[in-house]
């Protein structure tokens, strides 16, 4: 854990949070700046800044908690859907440098956009080039 990380302080019980679920590997608590009732964040208890820092053996535990909590949020608020997102790094809007997954219950007409509403302007003409770049990187 990081001594200065606000989420690590929540895990250690040094800062209060509205906890809704906890197990040996993860913690889920309400966002203090909610986009909707039930807006929850799921974090790994160990300090990992970004998704790619999480060991493969831990990733499944985190996403099992996301799956479980998402179902509970949708049932509790009678929400037909959820947006689940990660701001993975400062350039993506990550304010707290501790991996956290947002779960936001969604409703028809709630005014929220899709993931595709975040950034615009990427050309479909680049798909072949981008595919080659990523396949090359993944094969390393």
XYZ file of N, CA, C and O in Angstrom:
560
model
N 0.839 -1.183 0.000
C 0.000 0.000 0.000
C 0.880 1.241 0.000
O 2.007 1.216 0.448
N 0.309 2.293 -0.489
C 1.007 3.577 -0.531
C 0.592 4.407 0.683
O -0.590 4.519 1.000
N 1.559 5.012 1.340
C 1.287 5.801 2.551
C 0.426 7.021 2.262
O -0.387 7.419 3.097
N 0.582 7.624 1.079
C -0.123 8.868 0.763
C -1.401 8.682 -0.045
O -2.146 9.629 -0.238
N -1.671 7.488 -0.530
C -2.816 7.243 -1.408
C -4.125 7.265 -0.609
O -4.280 6.531 0.378
N -5.060 8.093 -1.044
C -6.344 8.216 -0.344
C -7.111 6.889 -0.332
O -7.749 6.543 0.664
N -7.035 6.132 -1.413
C -7.740 4.851 -1.443
C -7.070 3.826 -0.527
O -7.754 3.017 0.104
N -5.743 3.849 -0.440
C -5.051 2.964 0.503
C -5.434 3.332 1.934
O -5.580 2.450 2.787
N -5.614 4.621 2.199
C -6.049 5.065 3.528
C -7.459 4.573 3.829
O -7.768 4.210 4.971
N -8.323 4.530 2.829
C -9.675 3.975 3.010
C -9.573 2.480 3.331
O -10.235 1.989 4.246
N -8.730 1.759 2.595
C -8.552 0.326 2.849
C -8.074 0.098 4.281
O -8.556 -0.805 4.973
N -7.151 0.930 4.756
C -6.610 0.777 6.115
C -7.560 1.288 7.195
O -7.293 1.145 8.380
N -8.665 1.923 6.799
C -9.626 2.440 7.762
C -9.256 3.795 8.341
O -9.852 4.245 9.311
N -8.293 4.484 7.725
C -7.858 5.790 8.201
C -8.779 6.912 7.739
O -8.801 7.986 8.340
N -9.503 6.673 6.647
C -10.454 7.633 6.099
C -11.783 6.907 5.945
O -11.822 5.784 5.426
N -12.885 7.529 6.390
C -14.177 6.846 6.252
C -14.645 6.801 4.798
O -14.273 7.646 3.984
N -15.442 5.800 4.512
C -16.058 5.655 3.189
C -17.377 4.917 3.376
O -17.563 4.195 4.356
N -18.275 5.108 2.426
C -19.541 4.382 2.429
C -19.309 3.038 1.733
O -19.614 2.870 0.542
N -18.756 2.095 2.486
C -18.414 0.782 1.940
C -19.686 -0.015 1.695
O -20.592 -0.025 2.515
N -19.711 -0.680 0.542
C -20.863 -1.540 0.245
C -20.480 -3.005 0.092
O -21.331 -3.880 0.175
N -19.197 -3.273 -0.145
C -18.749 -4.665 -0.277
C -17.250 -4.705 -0.010
O -16.510 -3.802 -0.389
N -16.828 -5.803 0.630
C -15.404 -5.988 0.890
C -15.108 -7.467 0.977
O -15.887 -8.241 1.540
N -13.996 -7.867 0.386
C -13.483 -9.220 0.561
C -11.972 -9.107 0.745
O -11.454 -8.004 0.921
N -11.273 -10.217 0.723
C -9.840 -10.205 0.994
C -9.044 -9.399 -0.037
O -7.998 -8.832 0.285
N -9.535 -9.320 -1.267
C -8.773 -8.696 -2.351
C -9.286 -7.331 -2.792
O -8.536 -6.562 -3.391
N -10.575 -7.033 -2.528
C -11.187 -5.834 -3.092
C -12.054 -5.095 -2.089
O -12.458 -5.641 -1.065
N -12.367 -3.859 -2.456
C -13.262 -3.027 -1.667
C -14.129 -2.239 -2.641
O -13.627 -1.731 -3.651
N -15.420 -2.151 -2.351
C -16.347 -1.344 -3.158
C -16.995 -0.318 -2.237
O -17.452 -0.654 -1.149
N -17.005 0.943 -2.701
C -17.586 2.014 -1.897
C -18.202 3.061 -2.819
O -17.848 3.164 -3.997
N -19.131 3.827 -2.257
C -19.809 4.846 -3.048
C -18.864 5.987 -3.403
O -18.047 6.415 -2.580
N -18.989 6.477 -4.629
C -18.209 7.627 -5.086
C -18.686 8.871 -4.336
O -19.892 9.083 -4.193
N -17.759 9.704 -3.870
C -18.166 10.910 -3.128
C -18.653 12.026 -4.050
O -19.193 13.020 -3.576
N -18.472 11.853 -5.354
C -19.017 12.783 -6.347
C -19.852 11.973 -7.338
O -19.489 11.826 -8.506
N -20.983 11.427 -6.875
C -21.730 10.471 -7.699
C -22.377 11.093 -8.934
O -22.868 12.219 -8.894
N -22.347 10.319 -10.000
C -23.036 10.698 -11.235
C -24.492 10.246 -11.201
O -25.304 10.723 -11.974
N -24.793 9.301 -10.315
C -26.157 8.775 -10.132
C -26.192 8.091 -8.773
O -25.140 7.730 -8.230
N -27.394 7.921 -8.214
C -27.511 7.139 -6.985
C -26.927 5.751 -7.238
O -27.244 5.117 -8.246
N -26.077 5.304 -6.336
C -25.472 3.985 -6.484
C -24.135 3.981 -7.189
O -23.494 2.934 -7.285
N -23.683 5.142 -7.681
C -22.371 5.222 -8.348
C -21.314 4.704 -7.379
O -21.084 5.265 -6.314
N -20.682 3.625 -7.746
C -19.756 2.898 -6.873
C -18.409 2.747 -7.542
O -18.308 2.673 -8.761
N -17.386 2.678 -6.712
C -16.047 2.378 -7.202
C -15.577 1.076 -6.573
O -15.786 0.840 -5.385
N -14.947 0.250 -7.387
C -14.340 -0.990 -6.928
C -12.835 -0.814 -7.058
O -12.341 -0.400 -8.111
N -12.112 -1.126 -5.970
C -10.655 -1.019 -5.995
C -10.025 -2.323 -5.526
O -10.598 -3.043 -4.713
N -8.810 -2.601 -6.018
C -8.047 -3.682 -5.403
C -7.485 -3.143 -4.088
O -7.154 -1.968 -3.980
N -7.385 -3.985 -3.087
C -6.813 -3.530 -1.817
C -5.323 -3.204 -1.934
O -4.885 -2.187 -1.401
N -4.532 -4.016 -2.632
C -3.139 -3.604 -2.831
C -3.082 -2.379 -3.748
O -3.986 -2.166 -4.573
N -2.052 -1.592 -3.621
C -1.920 -0.383 -4.429
C -1.367 -0.730 -5.813
O -0.212 -1.130 -5.949
N -2.217 -0.590 -6.826
C -1.822 -0.676 -8.234
C -2.325 0.589 -8.874
O -3.504 0.921 -8.753
N -1.451 1.291 -9.553
C -1.868 2.565 -10.138
C -2.771 2.375 -11.347
O -3.787 3.044 -11.484
N -2.393 1.471 -12.234
C -3.136 1.287 -13.474
C -3.453 -0.186 -13.693
O -2.848 -1.061 -13.075
N -4.387 -0.439 -14.592
C -4.828 -1.807 -14.863
C -3.665 -2.709 -15.248
O -3.571 -3.848 -14.778
N -2.756 -2.217 -16.069
C -1.655 -3.063 -16.527
C -0.645 -3.377 -15.422
O 0.232 -4.226 -15.589
N -0.762 -2.729 -14.267
C 0.097 -3.021 -13.112
C -0.419 -4.197 -12.287
O 0.302 -4.736 -11.458
N -1.668 -4.588 -12.500
C -2.296 -5.652 -11.715
C -1.776 -7.008 -12.186
O -1.834 -7.321 -13.372
N -1.283 -7.837 -11.260
C -0.870 -9.189 -11.656
C -2.061 -9.972 -12.217
O -3.200 -9.800 -11.760
N -1.794 -10.814 -13.178
C -2.844 -11.603 -13.814
C -3.643 -12.382 -12.770
O -4.862 -12.494 -12.867
N -2.981 -12.860 -11.747
C -3.656 -13.650 -10.719
C -4.642 -12.824 -9.903
O -5.526 -13.393 -9.250
N -4.530 -11.519 -9.922
C -5.414 -10.635 -9.153
C -6.546 -10.037 -9.994
O -7.570 -9.624 -9.454
N -6.361 -9.940 -11.294
C -7.324 -9.261 -12.168
C -8.711 -9.899 -12.105
O -9.731 -9.201 -12.045
N -8.762 -11.206 -12.102
C -10.055 -11.894 -12.043
C -10.821 -11.598 -10.770
O -12.046 -11.453 -10.786
N -10.121 -11.459 -9.657
C -10.756 -11.152 -8.381
C -11.413 -9.769 -8.430
O -12.519 -9.570 -7.925
N -10.720 -8.830 -9.037
C -11.252 -7.464 -9.150
C -12.516 -7.471 -9.996
O -13.544 -6.901 -9.613
N -12.467 -8.135 -11.136
C -13.619 -8.116 -12.029
C -14.767 -9.000 -11.534
O -15.915 -8.751 -11.885
N -14.478 -9.987 -10.689
C -15.570 -10.724 -10.057
C -16.328 -9.802 -9.107
O -17.554 -9.832 -9.044
N -15.604 -8.941 -8.392
C -16.278 -7.972 -7.524
C -17.079 -6.983 -8.362
O -18.216 -6.648 -8.016
N -16.513 -6.504 -9.471
C -17.254 -5.600 -10.357
C -18.542 -6.269 -10.821
O -19.621 -5.669 -10.787
N -18.471 -7.527 -11.228
C -19.649 -8.259 -11.693
C -20.694 -8.359 -10.582
O -21.868 -8.059 -10.787
N -20.260 -8.743 -9.412
C -21.182 -8.924 -8.288
C -21.845 -7.609 -7.875
O -23.060 -7.536 -7.688
N -21.048 -6.571 -7.738
C -21.567 -5.273 -7.306
C -22.467 -4.661 -8.373
O -23.499 -4.065 -8.049
N -22.123 -4.820 -9.641
C -22.965 -4.296 -10.721
C -24.367 -4.877 -10.633
O -25.362 -4.150 -10.731
N -24.473 -6.186 -10.450
C -25.785 -6.819 -10.328
C -26.576 -6.275 -9.152
O -27.777 -6.006 -9.263
N -25.903 -6.082 -8.025
C -26.587 -5.562 -6.835
C -27.067 -4.126 -7.046
O -28.185 -3.772 -6.645
N -26.245 -3.303 -7.666
C -26.628 -1.901 -7.935
C -27.845 -1.861 -8.845
O -28.812 -1.143 -8.596
N -27.805 -2.635 -9.921
C -28.914 -2.618 -10.872
C -30.204 -3.090 -10.222
O -31.265 -2.506 -10.455
N -30.131 -4.101 -9.373
C -31.335 -4.582 -8.683
C -31.829 -3.564 -7.670
O -33.020 -3.286 -7.586
N -30.920 -2.996 -6.881
C -31.312 -2.058 -5.824
C -31.986 -0.811 -6.375
O -32.916 -0.275 -5.770
N -31.544 -0.351 -7.541
C -32.084 0.878 -8.116
C -32.993 0.629 -9.305
O -33.407 1.559 -9.982
N -33.296 -0.655 -9.570
C -34.134 -1.022 -10.701
C -33.594 -0.400 -11.994
O -34.346 0.115 -12.820
N -32.282 -0.430 -12.123
C -31.606 0.137 -13.297
C -31.488 -0.936 -14.379
O -31.018 -2.036 -14.110
N -31.883 -0.619 -15.594
C -31.803 -1.616 -16.655
C -30.392 -1.810 -17.216
O -30.152 -2.736 -17.978
N -29.462 -0.926 -16.827
C -28.120 -0.996 -17.413
C -27.126 -0.274 -16.509
O -27.505 0.386 -15.540
N -25.855 -0.402 -16.852
C -24.787 0.299 -16.150
C -23.706 0.686 -17.140
O -23.494 -0.012 -18.132
N -23.016 1.758 -16.826
C -21.773 2.073 -17.512
C -20.663 1.739 -16.540
O -20.693 2.150 -15.374
N -19.698 0.968 -17.012
C -18.563 0.560 -16.196
C -17.324 1.102 -16.872
O -17.101 0.868 -18.058
N -16.532 1.874 -16.117
C -15.391 2.513 -16.752
C -14.183 2.644 -15.846
O -14.299 2.665 -14.626
N -13.025 2.738 -16.507
C -11.749 2.941 -15.830
C -11.051 4.115 -16.495
O -10.848 4.104 -17.713
N -10.697 5.124 -15.715
C -9.818 6.186 -16.195
C -8.409 5.696 -15.891
O -7.939 5.797 -14.767
N -7.757 5.139 -16.885
C -6.499 4.406 -16.711
C -5.307 5.300 -16.990
O -4.752 5.291 -18.070
N -4.937 6.118 -16.013
C -3.820 7.049 -16.159
C -4.294 8.486 -16.171
O -5.459 8.779 -16.455
N -3.395 9.384 -15.827
C -3.715 10.807 -15.703
C -4.319 11.385 -16.986
O -5.286 12.136 -16.933
N -3.777 11.050 -18.145
C -4.288 11.592 -19.411
C -5.724 11.163 -19.685
O -6.438 11.821 -20.435
N -6.162 10.070 -19.055
C -7.535 9.583 -19.218
C -8.475 10.162 -18.173
O -9.643 9.813 -18.135
N -7.947 11.017 -17.298
C -8.778 11.629 -16.272
C -8.674 10.977 -14.907
O -9.437 11.309 -14.006
N -7.726 10.060 -14.737
C -7.558 9.418 -13.434
C -6.987 10.436 -12.452
O -5.890 10.947 -12.638
N -7.756 10.747 -11.418
C -7.342 11.737 -10.424
C -6.594 11.071 -9.276
O -5.562 11.559 -8.832
N -7.112 9.957 -8.786
C -6.442 9.208 -7.719
C -5.613 8.110 -8.381
O -6.168 7.263 -9.089
N -4.300 8.106 -8.171
C -3.449 7.120 -8.846
C -3.477 5.746 -8.170
O -2.470 5.202 -7.730
N -4.676 5.207 -8.048
C -4.918 3.852 -7.539
C -6.044 3.315 -8.424
O -7.094 3.956 -8.533
N -5.821 2.181 -9.054
C -6.829 1.627 -9.957
C -8.202 1.629 -9.294
O -8.343 1.186 -8.149
N -9.185 2.159 -9.998
C -10.560 2.097 -9.524
C -11.491 1.989 -10.723
O -11.277 2.613 -11.752
N -12.496 1.149 -10.554
C -13.463 0.894 -11.608
C -14.786 1.512 -11.183
O -15.322 1.183 -10.126
N -15.294 2.429 -12.002
C -16.577 3.081 -11.725
C -17.715 2.214 -12.236
O -17.649 1.687 -13.355
N -18.759 2.095 -11.437
C -20.001 1.444 -11.854
C -21.102 2.482 -11.667
O -21.349 2.939 -10.557
N -21.716 2.880 -12.776
C -22.754 3.910 -12.743
C -24.050 3.313 -13.279
O -24.111 2.921 -14.455
N -25.080 3.211 -12.436
C -26.357 2.711 -12.950
C -26.919 3.667 -13.987
O -26.790 4.885 -13.846
N -27.535 3.110 -15.021
C -28.022 3.922 -16.127
C -29.496 3.652 -16.388
O -30.001 2.550 -16.165
N -30.148 4.696 -16.883
C -31.585 4.653 -17.154
C -31.868 5.318 -18.493
O -31.151 6.244 -18.880
N -32.928 4.893 -19.183
C -33.308 5.579 -20.423
C -33.529 7.064 -20.137
O -34.152 7.434 -19.139
N -32.968 7.908 -20.986
C -33.179 9.347 -20.866
C -32.421 10.014 -19.733
O -32.739 11.147 -19.379
N -31.400 9.348 -19.167
C -30.676 9.952 -18.039
C -29.689 11.039 -18.454
O -29.074 11.689 -17.611
N -29.527 11.258 -19.738
C -28.644 12.319 -20.213
C -27.193 11.913 -20.346
O -26.373 12.682 -20.845
N -26.855 10.731 -19.898
C -25.481 10.249 -20.029
C -25.218 9.749 -21.438
O -26.126 9.327 -22.148
N -23.977 9.826 -21.827
C -23.604 9.358 -23.160
C -23.018 7.963 -23.123
O -22.944 7.319 -22.078
N -22.582 7.527 -24.266
C -21.918 6.240 -24.392
C -20.413 6.449 -24.268
O -19.928 7.587 -24.253
N -19.685 5.376 -24.220
C -18.223 5.459 -24.227
C -17.759 6.221 -25.468
O -16.803 6.974 -25.427
N -18.462 6.063 -26.573
C -18.086 6.732 -27.818
C -18.265 8.248 -27.757
O -17.828 8.961 -28.644
N -18.907 8.745 -26.712
C -19.086 10.198 -26.608
C -17.905 10.885 -25.936
O -17.859 12.103 -25.855
N -16.926 10.134 -25.463
C -15.793 10.716 -24.739
C -14.855 11.468 -25.686
O -14.465 12.590 -25.420
N -14.466 10.827 -26.785
C -13.483 11.402 -27.712
C -14.004 11.208 -29.136
O -14.565 10.163 -29.463
N -13.777 12.197 -29.961
C -14.198 12.117 -31.365
C -13.008 12.367 -32.287
O -12.018 12.934 -31.881
N -13.107 11.950 -33.518
C -12.142 12.359 -34.516
C -11.167 11.306 -35.005
O -10.266 11.631 -35.751
N -11.303 10.061 -34.614
C -10.407 9.035 -35.111
C -10.967 8.506 -36.431
O -12.137 8.157 -36.529
N -10.113 8.443 -37.428
C -10.541 8.042 -38.758
C -10.605 6.528 -38.902
O -9.703 5.811 -38.481
N -11.663 6.050 -39.533
C -11.785 4.625 -39.832
C -10.712 4.187 -40.821
O -10.373 3.015 -40.887
N -10.160 5.119 -41.586
C -9.128 4.772 -42.564
C -7.873 4.224 -41.910
O -7.092 3.541 -42.549
N -7.674 4.509 -40.639
C -6.474 4.067 -39.932
C -6.620 2.688 -39.319
O -5.690 2.189 -38.701
N -7.758 2.039 -39.461
C -7.975 0.763 -38.786
C -6.920 -0.285 -39.138
O -6.419 -0.985 -38.253
N -6.555 -0.399 -40.418
C -5.551 -1.382 -40.818
C -4.205 -1.096 -40.156
O -3.547 -1.990 -39.621
N -3.797 0.165 -40.178
C -2.519 0.569 -39.591
C -2.517 0.342 -38.070
O -1.562 -0.193 -37.510
N -3.588 0.725 -37.415
C -3.692 0.559 -35.968
C -3.700 -0.920 -35.600
O -3.055 -1.345 -34.642
N -4.418 -1.722 -36.379
C -4.440 -3.163 -36.132
C -3.027 -3.737 -36.173
O -2.627 -4.491 -35.284
N -2.251 -3.384 -37.172
C -0.880 -3.895 -37.305
C -0.021 -3.467 -36.117
O 0.771 -4.254 -35.594
N -0.150 -2.222 -35.696
C 0.623 -1.726 -34.557
C 0.320 -2.540 -33.295
O 1.237 -2.931 -32.562
N -0.954 -2.784 -33.057
C -1.342 -3.479 -31.838
C -0.998 -4.963 -31.879
O -0.541 -5.525 -30.881
N -1.198 -5.596 -33.006
C -0.840 -7.003 -33.129
C 0.666 -7.170 -32.915
O 1.113 -8.080 -32.199
N 1.455 -6.288 -33.500
C 2.914 -6.336 -33.322
C 3.287 -6.204 -31.851
O 4.109 -6.951 -31.330
N 2.665 -5.268 -31.170
C 2.961 -5.047 -29.754
C 2.551 -6.241 -28.908
O 3.274 -6.655 -27.990
N 1.416 -6.832 -29.192
C 0.951 -7.977 -28.415
C 1.772 -9.231 -28.664
O 1.824 -10.128 -27.820
N 2.415 -9.322 -29.810
C 3.232 -10.483 -30.116
C 4.613 -10.418 -29.463
O 5.340 -11.392 -29.471
N 4.976 -9.273 -28.920
C 6.297 -9.133 -28.279
C 6.376 -9.907 -26.998
O 5.509 -10.100 -26.266
